[in-house]
Amino acid sequence: MKLYLLDSHGDPVWVAIEEICLISPTMKGPAFTAKNGHVYTYPHTMEQLVRHFEDYGFRRLDRNAIANLNAAKEYDPVQRKLVFDAQGEEGNGEMLYATVSVANEAKVKHMIVREYGDPSSAYSAA
């Protein structure tokens, strides 16, 4: 098994679990020390997380969330919500979504399912 960690320069790397000798707590999360003495960490800032996961379809859509665009179903431009599951878990009616800041709308504009005229006009999830 390999872990996707950050090296001392903040670059993402794959590290074999067999190479890890010690995991120790730090104020910024666990530090993973390898047999060769290199210390690795988990990403802990939004910038590091985006860099870490962007190759897998994740994008930062506002200051609070990084969303997997590959898992999204549609984008509601009126409410600026990227919807993942319109039915909610087990059909409970609660929609799973991420909000999208105005500055990041271009990243999801291609996911508008229904638009009436201008993409900024009314949207129906019917």
Tab-separated table of C-alpha atoms in Angstrom:
chain	number	residue	atom	x	y	z
A	1	MET	CA	0.000	0.000	0.000
A	2	LYS	CA	1.171	3.531	-0.754
A	3	LEU	CA	0.293	6.790	0.954
A	4	TYR	CA	-0.107	10.032	-0.939
A	5	LEU	CA	1.864	12.502	1.213
A	6	LEU	CA	3.797	15.750	0.936
A	7	ASP	CA	7.588	15.866	0.972
A	8	SER	CA	9.604	18.535	2.796
A	9	HIS	CA	9.098	20.943	-0.142
A	10	GLY	CA	5.324	20.483	-0.112
A	11	ASP	CA	5.308	18.411	-3.289
A	12	PRO	CA	2.946	15.418	-3.441
A	13	VAL	CA	4.640	12.008	-3.460
A	14	TRP	CA	3.639	8.368	-3.143
A	15	VAL	CA	5.358	6.656	-0.213
A	16	ALA	CA	5.185	2.911	0.384
A	17	ILE	CA	3.715	2.164	3.806
A	18	GLU	CA	6.594	-0.286	4.327
A	19	GLU	CA	9.029	2.649	4.184
A	20	ILE	CA	7.376	4.439	7.129
A	21	CYS	CA	9.089	3.784	10.463
A	22	LEU	CA	7.413	6.317	12.708
A	23	ILE	CA	4.222	8.358	12.785
A	24	SER	CA	4.298	11.180	15.287
A	25	PRO	CA	1.759	13.898	16.110
A	26	THR	CA	2.560	17.532	15.357
A	27	MET	CA	0.526	20.722	15.534
A	28	LYS	CA	-0.012	20.472	11.761
A	29	GLY	CA	-1.054	16.826	11.779
A	30	PRO	CA	0.884	13.570	11.752
A	31	ALA	CA	4.485	13.434	10.547
A	32	PHE	CA	5.528	10.249	8.755
A	33	THR	CA	9.241	9.458	9.086
A	34	ALA	CA	10.668	7.034	6.533
A	35	LYS	CA	13.589	4.622	6.861
A	36	ASN	CA	15.780	7.059	4.899
A	37	GLY	CA	15.044	9.835	7.422
A	38	HIS	CA	12.749	11.852	5.159
A	39	VAL	CA	9.704	13.283	6.900
A	40	TYR	CA	6.373	13.477	5.094
A	41	THR	CA	3.098	15.110	6.058
A	42	TYR	CA	-0.524	15.197	4.988
A	43	PRO	CA	-1.694	18.261	3.104
A	44	HIS	CA	-3.405	20.618	5.563
A	45	THR	CA	-4.036	23.905	3.750
A	46	MET	CA	-6.619	24.400	1.013
A	47	GLU	CA	-3.834	25.150	-1.477
A	48	GLN	CA	-2.007	21.927	-0.609
A	49	LEU	CA	-5.224	19.920	-0.819
A	50	VAL	CA	-6.097	21.319	-4.253
A	51	ARG	CA	-2.604	20.604	-5.505
A	52	HIS	CA	-2.822	17.130	-3.997
A	53	PHE	CA	-6.166	16.167	-5.579
A	54	GLU	CA	-6.540	18.262	-8.749
A	55	ASP	CA	-5.289	15.434	-10.996
A	56	TYR	CA	-8.318	13.430	-9.828
A	57	GLY	CA	-10.917	16.052	-10.802
A	58	PHE	CA	-11.088	18.093	-7.604
A	59	ARG	CA	-11.364	21.881	-7.866
A	60	ARG	CA	-11.641	24.640	-5.315
A	61	LEU	CA	-15.037	26.247	-5.826
A	62	ASP	CA	-15.155	28.600	-2.857
A	63	ARG	CA	-13.063	29.300	0.213
A	64	ASN	CA	-14.650	26.445	2.193
A	65	ALA	CA	-14.701	23.472	-0.157
A	66	ILE	CA	-12.811	21.479	-2.734
A	67	ALA	CA	-15.237	19.489	-4.862
A	68	ASN	CA	-14.840	16.439	-7.074
A	69	LEU	CA	-16.256	17.577	-10.415
A	70	ASN	CA	-16.264	13.971	-11.629
A	71	ALA	CA	-18.800	13.071	-8.925
A	72	ALA	CA	-21.101	16.054	-9.524
A	73	LYS	CA	-24.425	15.604	-11.302
A	74	GLU	CA	-25.360	19.184	-12.211
A	75	TYR	CA	-24.826	22.853	-11.506
A	76	ASP	CA	-27.599	25.245	-10.429
A	77	PRO	CA	-26.475	28.730	-11.549
A	78	VAL	CA	-29.248	30.545	-9.674
A	79	GLN	CA	-28.355	29.142	-6.256
A	80	ARG	CA	-24.718	28.603	-7.311
A	81	LYS	CA	-24.780	24.988	-6.098
A	82	LEU	CA	-22.868	22.072	-7.558
A	83	VAL	CA	-25.157	19.105	-6.890
A	84	PHE	CA	-23.751	15.641	-6.234
A	85	ASP	CA	-26.874	13.643	-5.426
A	86	ALA	CA	-30.266	15.175	-6.121
A	87	GLN	CA	-32.073	12.536	-4.051
A	88	GLY	CA	-29.819	12.505	-1.029
A	89	GLU	CA	-28.565	9.444	0.778
A	90	GLU	CA	-31.197	6.694	0.841
A	91	GLY	CA	-33.715	9.052	-0.743
A	92	ASN	CA	-34.066	11.193	2.380
A	93	GLY	CA	-34.523	14.295	0.233
A	94	GLU	CA	-31.445	16.110	1.549
A	95	MET	CA	-29.355	17.252	-1.366
A	96	LEU	CA	-25.563	16.929	-1.223
A	97	TYR	CA	-23.992	20.002	-2.809
A	98	ALA	CA	-21.065	22.412	-2.760
A	99	THR	CA	-21.489	26.147	-3.117
A	100	VAL	CA	-19.667	27.899	-5.947
A	101	SER	CA	-18.274	31.415	-5.644
A	102	VAL	CA	-18.919	33.855	-8.481
A	103	ALA	CA	-15.192	33.888	-9.253
A	104	ASN	CA	-15.212	30.102	-9.803
A	105	GLU	CA	-18.423	29.678	-11.819
A	106	ALA	CA	-16.488	29.169	-15.060
A	107	LYS	CA	-15.142	25.882	-13.640
A	108	VAL	CA	-18.658	24.374	-13.480
A	109	LYS	CA	-20.632	26.262	-16.126
A	110	HIS	CA	-20.459	23.223	-18.422
A	111	MET	CA	-22.505	21.277	-15.846
A	112	ILE	CA	-25.690	23.335	-16.158
A	113	VAL	CA	-28.357	20.723	-16.924
A	114	ARG	CA	-31.279	23.013	-17.682
A	115	GLU	CA	-31.043	26.581	-18.715
A	116	TYR	CA	-33.705	28.903	-19.953
A	117	GLY	CA	-32.201	31.526	-22.191
A	118	ASP	CA	-29.197	33.088	-20.519
A	119	PRO	CA	-27.360	30.717	-18.081
A	120	SER	CA	-27.891	33.284	-15.346
A	121	SER	CA	-31.673	33.096	-15.788
A	122	ALA	CA	-34.099	30.930	-13.809
A	123	TYR	CA	-33.243	27.281	-13.201
A	124	SER	CA	-35.593	24.413	-12.533
A	125	ALA	CA	-34.531	21.127	-10.966
A	126	ALA	CA	-37.859	19.481	-11.867
